[in-house]
Each structure stands twice: as structure tokens, then as C-alpha cells.
Amino acid sequence: MTFKSICLIGASGNLGTHILRHLLESSQNFNITVLARQSSTSKYPDNVKVVTFPDDYPVDKLKDAFTGIDVVIASLSMTSMHQQFKIMDACYASGVKRYFPTEFGLDDLPQWLLDLREMFKIKHDVRDHLIENQAKMEWTSVCCNAFFEMGVGSGFFQIFWSEKKAVLIDGGKAEFVAATLDTVGLAVVKAIEKPEASKNRILLVQDFRTSQKEILDAIQKKVGGWEVESVESGPWLESGIEAVKKGDNSQLGKLTFGTFATGNKYEGRPEWGNEAIGLKTKSFDEAMDVFWAEHEAKQKA
């Protein structure tokens, strides 16, 4: 089976822009449709078909938009993830062959975090729904653990630019999986180009494994004067859990990072996907170059 007609939802988002670019650059010359909300003001290249739909994702409108489409990619924001059930219903009704859900980040999560953060429960529920219905429509879930440049710049990796302070967990030496947005976007397209290798499975992809310490050392080569605090993972994580239970949702990002701050690894797992789809990856230094380019552009804006 080969796929020709691709529909991307969320093409103007942080990841969606990269997926769209790689779709356009693919040698397979896809017929590309972007599904855009009526409230969106984003502009797209002339060789991309743009279909608008109401912001509440009505199934009948989605069904019309998906007619003749082989693959639907959902690259949605956290606040829109629940709309995927409407999207999947429309896919089934329209005969869509393959669906890529809004996964992309963490692949598996502890129950305590699922209970605290509704977004992740939705991700698991969507995946379960796809598995139960894979006789009607194939699926592929692309997971990268952490978006590297966003993690470095946003404070997610506990490196806080506004305060010039880094909080290192257990010394910050544990290595965890990370990928640039560009590589994740490429992984989605490579999965479409290799449909049998990516059929009905999770693809764990990465650029590299890194650590808080490696990231901070790279930053300090350019920007000095950082305060560094070292904490033990157990009490640090427990304090965040208790804060969220009391209503402080600002700690949810900390808890999400906490699920892999003590290290994780994708290579060797059954879902490991880099080789399966022939994914070209970036080195740590190349990824830092991507971060610095974006960081400096924001500073000038």
C-alpha cells in the first residue's frame, strides 16, 4: 500500500509547521490538504489545499473534508486533544486509511500522572481506541519523549532563563531521550513513506540522549552567571505532586519532566523506530545550534 493524499490538522503549530515542510519536500509528491479552523489567520503555500471548518470540530464537516484522503495527521494543541474522538469518527466514516494521533511526546506514563493531568489520559484513551478499531483504520503513534529546543528554552528541563537558575536532579547526569521538532516532523513523513514498517504501532524516535548537565554546560559556554541548585529526585518530585493536589497546576510541567529526569532509553525496546523508518537524526551540537538560532531570533524580536 502507498499513500498519496495527506490531510494535516494543526499545520501552523510548533510541530505542524515542520510536518508540513517535510511533506512538501518529500520525493513522493503527496497531495496535501491542510484542515484549518475558521478562526485561523495562518497562510499556506499555493500548492497546499486549505479547507476550513468550524472551531467546534463538527463530524459532518470533518467527514466531508476527509473524503478521498488516505492519511490524517492530528498535530493539535493540548486544549484541542479531546477533539480527536470526533476526528476519528469522521475518519472511519470517510474511509481514511491511516491516522496519526496527537502523541509525539512521552510514550508511557505512570498512573499518578495520568490522574493528575487529564491531557495524558486523553492520549492513552485515543491510543486504546485506535487499537480497538485498527481493523477499520490503521494508525501510527510517533513518540519522541521530549522536544529538545522547547525543553531547553521553556524551563521544562528545569533550566530557567528568566532567573538564570538551573535545578539539577540527582546531579543532572542522568541521560534521557530528546528530539528536535524538525526530526519529529521528518519521522511522521518517513512513517507515511514506509507504510508497512509503521503500520499499527508506536514508533519511538530520537535524535540522541542527553542530560541536564550536558545542556547546562553547553549553555554556560555562551551565557555565564547561572545559579545551580542540586536536589534529590524523590523529595523534589513528591513536593510537586503535593502542590498539584492542592491546586497548583504550575507544577505539572515539573512532574512531567520528573517522569524521565532520572534517565530513560528508547534503543532496544520493541517500539524503537529510527531504523524502521530510516530516520536521519541530528547530533547534540546540531540541536543546540537550532536552539541558539531560535533563542537569538526571539531576543531580537
mmCIF file of C-alpha atoms in Angstrom:
data_model
loop_
_atom_site.group_PDB
_atom_site.id
_atom_site.type_symbol
_atom_site.label_atom_id
_atom_site.label_comp_id
_atom_site.label_asym_id
_atom_site.label_seq_id
_atom_site.Cartn_x
_atom_site.Cartn_y
_atom_site.Cartn_z
ATOM 1 C CA MET A 1 0.000 0.000 0.000
ATOM 2 C CA THR A 2 1.135 3.525 -0.753
ATOM 3 C CA PHE A 3 -0.405 6.756 0.454
ATOM 4 C CA LYS A 4 -0.934 9.774 -1.778
ATOM 5 C CA SER A 5 -3.498 12.131 -0.221
ATOM 6 C CA ILE A 6 -2.486 13.540 3.158
ATOM 7 C CA CYS A 7 -4.517 15.799 5.447
ATOM 8 C CA LEU A 8 -2.738 17.690 8.223
ATOM 9 C CA ILE A 9 -4.626 19.262 11.121
ATOM 10 C CA GLY A 10 -2.630 21.823 13.101
ATOM 11 C CA ALA A 11 -0.234 22.781 10.318
ATOM 12 C CA SER A 12 0.553 26.181 11.832
ATOM 13 C CA GLY A 13 1.603 24.853 15.249
ATOM 14 C CA ASN A 14 5.069 24.320 16.686
ATOM 15 C CA LEU A 15 5.306 20.797 15.279
ATOM 16 C CA GLY A 16 2.805 21.108 12.452
ATOM 17 C CA THR A 17 4.966 23.588 10.547
ATOM 18 C CA HIS A 18 7.777 21.015 10.448
ATOM 19 C CA ILE A 19 5.463 18.189 9.384
ATOM 20 C CA LEU A 20 4.092 20.340 6.563
ATOM 21 C CA ARG A 21 7.556 21.299 5.339
ATOM 22 C CA HIS A 22 8.705 17.691 5.211
ATOM 23 C CA LEU A 23 5.506 16.659 3.415
ATOM 24 C CA LEU A 24 6.210 19.328 0.806
ATOM 25 C CA GLU A 25 9.846 18.226 0.483
ATOM 26 C CA SER A 26 9.040 14.510 0.144
ATOM 27 C CA SER A 27 10.001 12.859 -3.146
ATOM 28 C CA GLN A 28 6.612 11.114 -3.154
ATOM 29 C CA ASN A 29 4.819 14.299 -4.255
ATOM 30 C CA PHE A 30 1.913 13.993 -1.863
ATOM 31 C CA ASN A 31 -1.392 15.711 -2.457
ATOM 32 C CA ILE A 32 -1.531 17.801 0.709
ATOM 33 C CA THR A 33 -4.615 19.228 2.387
ATOM 34 C CA VAL A 34 -4.428 21.441 5.452
ATOM 35 C CA LEU A 35 -7.501 21.474 7.645
ATOM 36 C CA ALA A 36 -7.685 24.907 9.287
ATOM 37 C CA ARG A 37 -10.159 26.288 11.789
ATOM 38 C CA GLN A 38 -12.274 29.177 10.562
ATOM 39 C CA SER A 39 -10.735 31.419 13.229
ATOM 40 C CA SER A 40 -7.198 30.757 11.946
ATOM 41 C CA THR A 41 -5.316 33.527 10.120
ATOM 42 C CA SER A 42 -2.392 31.356 9.016
ATOM 43 C CA LYS A 43 -1.260 31.350 5.385
ATOM 44 C CA TYR A 44 -0.028 28.337 3.422
ATOM 45 C CA PRO A 45 1.839 27.687 0.153
ATOM 46 C CA ASP A 46 -0.159 27.739 -3.075
ATOM 47 C CA ASN A 47 0.431 24.022 -3.670
ATOM 48 C CA VAL A 48 -1.394 23.137 -0.451
ATOM 49 C CA LYS A 49 -5.170 22.781 -0.467
ATOM 50 C CA VAL A 50 -6.711 24.557 2.518
ATOM 51 C CA VAL A 51 -10.098 23.501 3.883
ATOM 52 C CA THR A 52 -11.638 25.492 6.732
ATOM 53 C CA PHE A 53 -14.019 24.122 9.326
ATOM 54 C CA PRO A 54 -15.838 25.445 12.436
ATOM 55 C CA ASP A 55 -13.814 25.621 15.627
ATOM 56 C CA ASP A 56 -16.009 23.040 17.380
ATOM 57 C CA TYR A 57 -14.940 20.220 15.000
ATOM 58 C CA PRO A 58 -18.360 19.094 13.710
ATOM 59 C CA VAL A 59 -18.147 15.496 12.489
ATOM 60 C CA ASP A 60 -20.180 16.112 9.323
ATOM 61 C CA LYS A 61 -17.793 18.867 8.185
ATOM 62 C CA LEU A 62 -14.772 16.739 9.028
ATOM 63 C CA LYS A 63 -16.272 13.811 7.129
ATOM 64 C CA ASP A 64 -16.619 15.957 4.011
ATOM 65 C CA ALA A 65 -13.047 17.214 4.377
ATOM 66 C CA PHE A 66 -11.665 13.676 4.732
ATOM 67 C CA THR A 67 -13.384 12.249 1.651
ATOM 68 C CA GLY A 68 -10.684 10.861 -0.637
ATOM 69 C CA ILE A 69 -7.955 11.295 1.994
ATOM 70 C CA ASP A 70 -5.554 8.412 2.701
ATOM 71 C CA VAL A 71 -3.815 9.724 5.831
ATOM 72 C CA VAL A 72 -4.931 12.166 8.528
ATOM 73 C CA ILE A 73 -2.296 13.650 10.838
ATOM 74 C CA ALA A 74 -3.510 15.360 14.009
ATOM 75 C CA SER A 75 -0.975 17.831 15.376
ATOM 76 C CA LEU A 76 -3.217 19.530 17.906
ATOM 77 C CA SER A 77 -2.680 21.740 20.911
ATOM 78 C CA MET A 78 -3.189 20.377 24.410
ATOM 79 C CA THR A 79 -6.521 22.179 24.666
ATOM 80 C CA SER A 80 -7.837 20.515 21.492
ATOM 81 C CA MET A 81 -6.683 16.946 22.061
ATOM 82 C CA HIS A 82 -10.135 15.793 23.137
ATOM 83 C CA GLN A 83 -11.441 16.667 19.669
ATOM 84 C CA GLN A 84 -9.647 13.611 18.310
ATOM 85 C CA PHE A 85 -12.642 11.395 19.032
ATOM 86 C CA LYS A 86 -14.697 13.459 16.575
ATOM 87 C CA ILE A 87 -11.808 13.376 14.117
ATOM 88 C CA MET A 88 -11.525 9.583 14.361
ATOM 89 C CA ASP A 89 -15.282 9.136 13.893
ATOM 90 C CA ALA A 90 -15.081 11.240 10.736
ATOM 91 C CA CYS A 91 -12.077 9.223 9.546
ATOM 92 C CA TYR A 92 -13.970 5.941 9.947
ATOM 93 C CA ALA A 93 -16.975 7.334 8.093
ATOM 94 C CA SER A 94 -14.825 8.683 5.240
ATOM 95 C CA GLY A 95 -12.671 5.620 4.686
ATOM 96 C CA VAL A 96 -9.375 7.174 5.811
ATOM 97 C CA LYS A 97 -6.660 4.507 5.719
ATOM 98 C CA ARG A 98 -4.173 5.719 8.383
ATOM 99 C CA TYR A 99 -4.372 8.075 11.375
ATOM 100 C CA PHE A 100 -1.521 9.735 13.260
ATOM 101 C CA PRO A 101 -2.813 10.844 16.678
ATOM 102 C CA THR A 102 -1.501 13.760 18.693
ATOM 103 C CA GLU A 103 1.159 11.831 20.601
ATOM 104 C CA PHE A 104 4.689 12.952 19.725
ATOM 105 C CA GLY A 105 5.939 13.445 23.281
ATOM 106 C CA LEU A 106 6.011 10.921 26.135
ATOM 107 C CA ASP A 107 5.041 7.366 25.218
ATOM 108 C CA ASP A 108 4.094 5.836 28.563
ATOM 109 C CA LEU A 109 3.246 7.437 31.858
ATOM 110 C CA PRO A 110 2.724 6.403 35.473
ATOM 111 C CA GLN A 111 -0.844 6.227 36.714
ATOM 112 C CA TRP A 112 -0.270 9.010 39.242
ATOM 113 C CA LEU A 113 0.498 11.455 36.425
ATOM 114 C CA LEU A 114 -2.453 10.264 34.345
ATOM 115 C CA ASP A 115 -4.657 11.010 37.344
ATOM 116 C CA LEU A 116 -3.166 14.485 37.761
ATOM 117 C CA ARG A 117 -3.002 15.583 34.129
ATOM 118 C CA GLU A 118 -6.095 14.983 32.009
ATOM 119 C CA MET A 119 -4.227 15.591 28.748
ATOM 120 C CA PHE A 120 -2.218 12.420 29.145
ATOM 121 C CA LYS A 121 -5.276 10.331 29.951
ATOM 122 C CA ILE A 122 -6.787 11.537 26.679
ATOM 123 C CA LYS A 123 -3.636 10.450 24.844
ATOM 124 C CA HIS A 124 -3.897 6.957 26.295
ATOM 125 C CA ASP A 125 -7.643 6.767 25.619
ATOM 126 C CA VAL A 126 -7.105 7.778 21.986
ATOM 127 C CA ARG A 127 -4.426 5.138 21.531
ATOM 128 C CA ASP A 128 -6.636 2.466 23.111
ATOM 129 C CA HIS A 129 -9.485 3.495 20.802
ATOM 130 C CA LEU A 130 -7.245 3.194 17.735
ATOM 131 C CA ILE A 131 -6.029 -0.252 18.758
ATOM 132 C CA GLU A 132 -9.607 -1.436 19.289
ATOM 133 C CA ASN A 133 -10.601 -0.163 15.835
ATOM 134 C CA GLN A 134 -7.495 -0.924 13.783
ATOM 135 C CA ALA A 135 -9.478 -3.334 11.605
ATOM 136 C CA LYS A 136 -11.283 -0.245 10.295
ATOM 137 C CA MET A 137 -8.318 2.139 10.112
ATOM 138 C CA GLU A 138 -4.570 1.781 10.576
ATOM 139 C CA TRP A 139 -2.678 4.030 12.982
ATOM 140 C CA THR A 140 0.840 5.162 13.819
ATOM 141 C CA SER A 141 1.908 6.897 17.035
ATOM 142 C CA VAL A 142 5.185 8.812 16.868
ATOM 143 C CA CYS A 143 6.747 9.473 20.289
ATOM 144 C CA CYS A 144 9.972 11.364 20.985
ATOM 145 C CA ASN A 145 9.895 11.759 24.802
ATOM 146 C CA ALA A 146 10.890 15.463 24.839
ATOM 147 C CA PHE A 147 11.047 18.244 22.245
ATOM 148 C CA PHE A 148 14.634 19.343 22.687
ATOM 149 C CA GLU A 149 14.697 23.029 21.776
ATOM 150 C CA MET A 150 11.399 23.702 23.534
ATOM 151 C CA GLY A 151 12.635 21.900 26.643
ATOM 152 C CA VAL A 152 15.826 23.958 26.730
ATOM 153 C CA GLY A 153 14.119 27.304 26.231
ATOM 154 C CA SER A 154 10.907 26.925 28.226
ATOM 155 C CA GLY A 155 12.216 25.802 31.596
ATOM 156 C CA PHE A 156 10.840 22.290 31.096
ATOM 157 C CA PHE A 157 14.313 20.816 31.640
ATOM 158 C CA GLN A 158 14.451 22.887 34.864
ATOM 159 C CA ILE A 159 16.800 25.443 33.304
ATOM 160 C CA PHE A 160 15.083 28.776 33.909
ATOM 161 C CA TRP A 161 16.274 31.613 31.699
ATOM 162 C CA SER A 162 14.363 34.418 33.429
ATOM 163 C CA GLU A 163 16.090 33.618 36.729
ATOM 164 C CA LYS A 164 19.326 32.251 35.230
ATOM 165 C CA LYS A 165 18.868 29.292 37.534
ATOM 166 C CA ALA A 166 19.168 25.557 36.906
ATOM 167 C CA VAL A 167 17.734 22.878 39.176
ATOM 168 C CA LEU A 168 19.725 19.679 38.649
ATOM 169 C CA ILE A 169 18.013 16.433 39.596
ATOM 170 C CA ASP A 170 20.384 13.987 41.334
ATOM 171 C CA GLY A 171 23.325 15.921 39.925
ATOM 172 C CA GLY A 172 21.824 16.273 36.452
ATOM 173 C CA LYS A 173 23.888 13.459 34.925
ATOM 174 C CA ALA A 174 21.108 11.006 34.044
ATOM 175 C CA GLU A 175 20.599 10.718 30.277
ATOM 176 C CA PHE A 176 17.156 10.965 28.710
ATOM 177 C CA VAL A 177 15.744 10.821 25.181
ATOM 178 C CA ALA A 178 15.200 14.018 23.194
ATOM 179 C CA ALA A 179 14.468 15.064 19.617
ATOM 180 C CA THR A 180 14.204 18.340 17.751
ATOM 181 C CA LEU A 181 10.853 19.364 16.316
ATOM 182 C CA ASP A 182 12.365 19.074 12.850
ATOM 183 C CA THR A 183 13.331 15.437 13.383
ATOM 184 C CA VAL A 184 9.895 14.554 14.760
ATOM 185 C CA GLY A 185 8.258 16.190 11.743
ATOM 186 C CA LEU A 186 10.544 14.186 9.474
ATOM 187 C CA ALA A 187 9.703 10.985 11.377
ATOM 188 C CA VAL A 188 5.999 11.460 10.655
ATOM 189 C CA VAL A 189 6.659 11.792 6.935
ATOM 190 C CA LYS A 190 9.097 8.865 6.858
ATOM 191 C CA ALA A 191 6.426 6.741 8.546
ATOM 192 C CA ILE A 192 4.000 7.657 5.757
ATOM 193 C CA GLU A 193 6.622 6.836 3.136
ATOM 194 C CA LYS A 194 7.166 3.398 4.743
ATOM 195 C CA PRO A 195 3.600 2.315 5.497
ATOM 196 C CA GLU A 196 4.254 -1.357 6.245
ATOM 197 C CA ALA A 197 7.110 -0.620 8.653
ATOM 198 C CA SER A 198 4.941 1.854 10.562
ATOM 199 C CA LYS A 199 1.550 0.122 10.465
ATOM 200 C CA ASN A 200 -0.430 -0.171 13.715
ATOM 201 C CA ARG A 201 2.469 0.552 16.020
ATOM 202 C CA ILE A 202 4.208 3.041 18.241
ATOM 203 C CA LEU A 203 7.402 4.479 16.788
ATOM 204 C CA LEU A 204 9.870 5.605 19.441
ATOM 205 C CA VAL A 205 12.185 8.102 17.763
ATOM 206 C CA GLN A 206 15.008 10.326 18.937
ATOM 207 C CA ASP A 207 17.941 12.438 17.911
ATOM 208 C CA PHE A 208 20.064 11.494 20.926
ATOM 209 C CA ARG A 209 20.132 11.042 24.671
ATOM 210 C CA THR A 210 21.344 13.956 26.749
ATOM 211 C CA SER A 211 21.367 15.183 30.344
ATOM 212 C CA GLN A 212 20.636 18.360 32.262
ATOM 213 C CA LYS A 213 24.359 18.698 32.928
ATOM 214 C CA GLU A 214 25.309 18.432 29.255
ATOM 215 C CA ILE A 215 22.706 21.025 28.306
ATOM 216 C CA LEU A 216 23.717 23.424 31.081
ATOM 217 C CA ASP A 217 27.413 23.073 30.207
ATOM 218 C CA ALA A 218 26.626 23.956 26.583
ATOM 219 C CA ILE A 219 24.616 26.991 27.676
ATOM 220 C CA GLN A 220 27.312 28.207 30.057
ATOM 221 C CA LYS A 221 29.851 28.256 27.241
ATOM 222 C CA LYS A 222 27.829 31.123 25.760
ATOM 223 C CA VAL A 223 25.965 32.584 28.721
ATOM 224 C CA GLY A 224 27.584 32.588 32.148
ATOM 225 C CA GLY A 225 26.394 33.580 35.594
ATOM 226 C CA TRP A 226 23.989 30.731 36.305
ATOM 227 C CA GLU A 227 22.860 29.734 39.776
ATOM 228 C CA VAL A 228 22.818 25.954 40.139
ATOM 229 C CA GLU A 229 20.712 24.116 42.715
ATOM 230 C CA SER A 230 21.033 20.369 43.240
ATOM 231 C CA VAL A 231 18.058 18.393 44.531
ATOM 232 C CA GLU A 232 17.255 14.755 45.230
ATOM 233 C CA SER A 233 14.702 13.329 42.809
ATOM 234 C CA GLY A 234 12.419 11.722 45.413
ATOM 235 C CA PRO A 235 11.602 14.735 47.615
ATOM 236 C CA TRP A 236 11.661 17.070 44.576
ATOM 237 C CA LEU A 237 9.038 15.002 42.771
ATOM 238 C CA GLU A 238 6.903 14.453 45.865
ATOM 239 C CA SER A 239 6.754 18.192 46.566
ATOM 240 C CA GLY A 240 5.433 18.758 43.053
ATOM 241 C CA ILE A 241 2.796 16.060 43.391
ATOM 242 C CA GLU A 242 1.552 17.526 46.672
ATOM 243 C CA ALA A 243 1.458 21.029 45.171
ATOM 244 C CA VAL A 244 -0.681 19.870 42.238
ATOM 245 C CA LYS A 245 -3.033 18.006 44.563
ATOM 246 C CA LYS A 246 -3.548 21.337 46.353
ATOM 247 C CA GLY A 247 -4.404 23.062 43.065
ATOM 248 C CA ASP A 248 -1.037 24.421 41.907
ATOM 249 C CA ASN A 249 -1.103 23.317 38.269
ATOM 250 C CA SER A 250 2.067 25.295 37.552
ATOM 251 C CA GLN A 251 3.913 22.226 38.856
ATOM 252 C CA LEU A 252 2.566 19.900 36.144
ATOM 253 C CA GLY A 253 5.449 20.575 33.782
ATOM 254 C CA LYS A 254 7.902 19.753 36.540
ATOM 255 C CA LEU A 255 6.112 16.478 37.190
ATOM 256 C CA THR A 256 6.115 15.596 33.507
ATOM 257 C CA PHE A 257 9.864 16.120 33.328
ATOM 258 C CA GLY A 258 10.137 14.179 36.562
ATOM 259 C CA THR A 259 8.910 11.007 34.852
ATOM 260 C CA PHE A 260 12.215 10.760 32.963
ATOM 261 C CA ALA A 261 14.565 13.137 34.822
ATOM 262 C CA THR A 262 16.356 10.146 36.323
ATOM 263 C CA GLY A 263 17.021 8.761 32.850
ATOM 264 C CA ASN A 264 15.337 6.717 30.129
ATOM 265 C CA LYS A 265 16.258 4.890 26.937
ATOM 266 C CA TYR A 266 14.411 4.006 23.719
ATOM 267 C CA GLU A 267 17.007 1.910 21.878
ATOM 268 C CA GLY A 268 16.468 -1.802 22.411
ATOM 269 C CA ARG A 269 12.749 -1.511 23.066
ATOM 270 C CA PRO A 270 10.332 -3.307 20.690
ATOM 271 C CA GLU A 271 8.832 0.036 19.622
ATOM 272 C CA TRP A 272 12.232 1.537 18.665
ATOM 273 C CA GLY A 273 11.623 3.242 15.331
ATOM 274 C CA ASN A 274 14.665 5.116 13.996
ATOM 275 C CA GLU A 275 15.951 2.272 11.821
ATOM 276 C CA ALA A 276 12.482 1.023 10.865
ATOM 277 C CA ILE A 277 11.715 4.250 9.015
ATOM 278 C CA GLY A 278 15.274 5.220 8.046
ATOM 279 C CA LEU A 279 15.245 8.379 10.144
ATOM 280 C CA LYS A 280 18.072 10.872 9.694
ATOM 281 C CA THR A 281 18.968 12.431 13.044
ATOM 282 C CA LYS A 282 20.819 15.409 14.484
ATOM 283 C CA SER A 283 23.712 15.444 16.926
ATOM 284 C CA PHE A 284 23.537 17.248 20.262
ATOM 285 C CA ASP A 285 25.677 20.086 18.885
ATOM 286 C CA GLU A 286 23.441 20.441 15.834
ATOM 287 C CA ALA A 287 20.375 20.559 18.066
ATOM 288 C CA MET A 288 21.986 23.241 20.231
ATOM 289 C CA ASP A 289 22.619 25.253 17.062
ATOM 290 C CA VAL A 290 18.889 25.019 16.321
ATOM 291 C CA PHE A 291 18.106 26.216 19.838
ATOM 292 C CA TRP A 292 20.556 29.137 19.702
ATOM 293 C CA ALA A 293 19.204 30.312 16.349
ATOM 294 C CA GLU A 294 15.658 30.385 17.720
ATOM 295 C CA HIS A 295 16.733 31.888 21.046
ATOM 296 C CA GLU A 296 18.639 34.718 19.389
ATOM 297 C CA ALA A 297 15.765 35.406 16.987
ATOM 298 C CA LYS A 298 13.399 35.787 19.947
ATOM 299 C CA GLN A 299 15.847 38.118 21.676
ATOM 300 C CA LYS A 300 15.842 40.392 18.626
ATOM 301 C CA ALA A 301 12.064 40.318 18.173
#
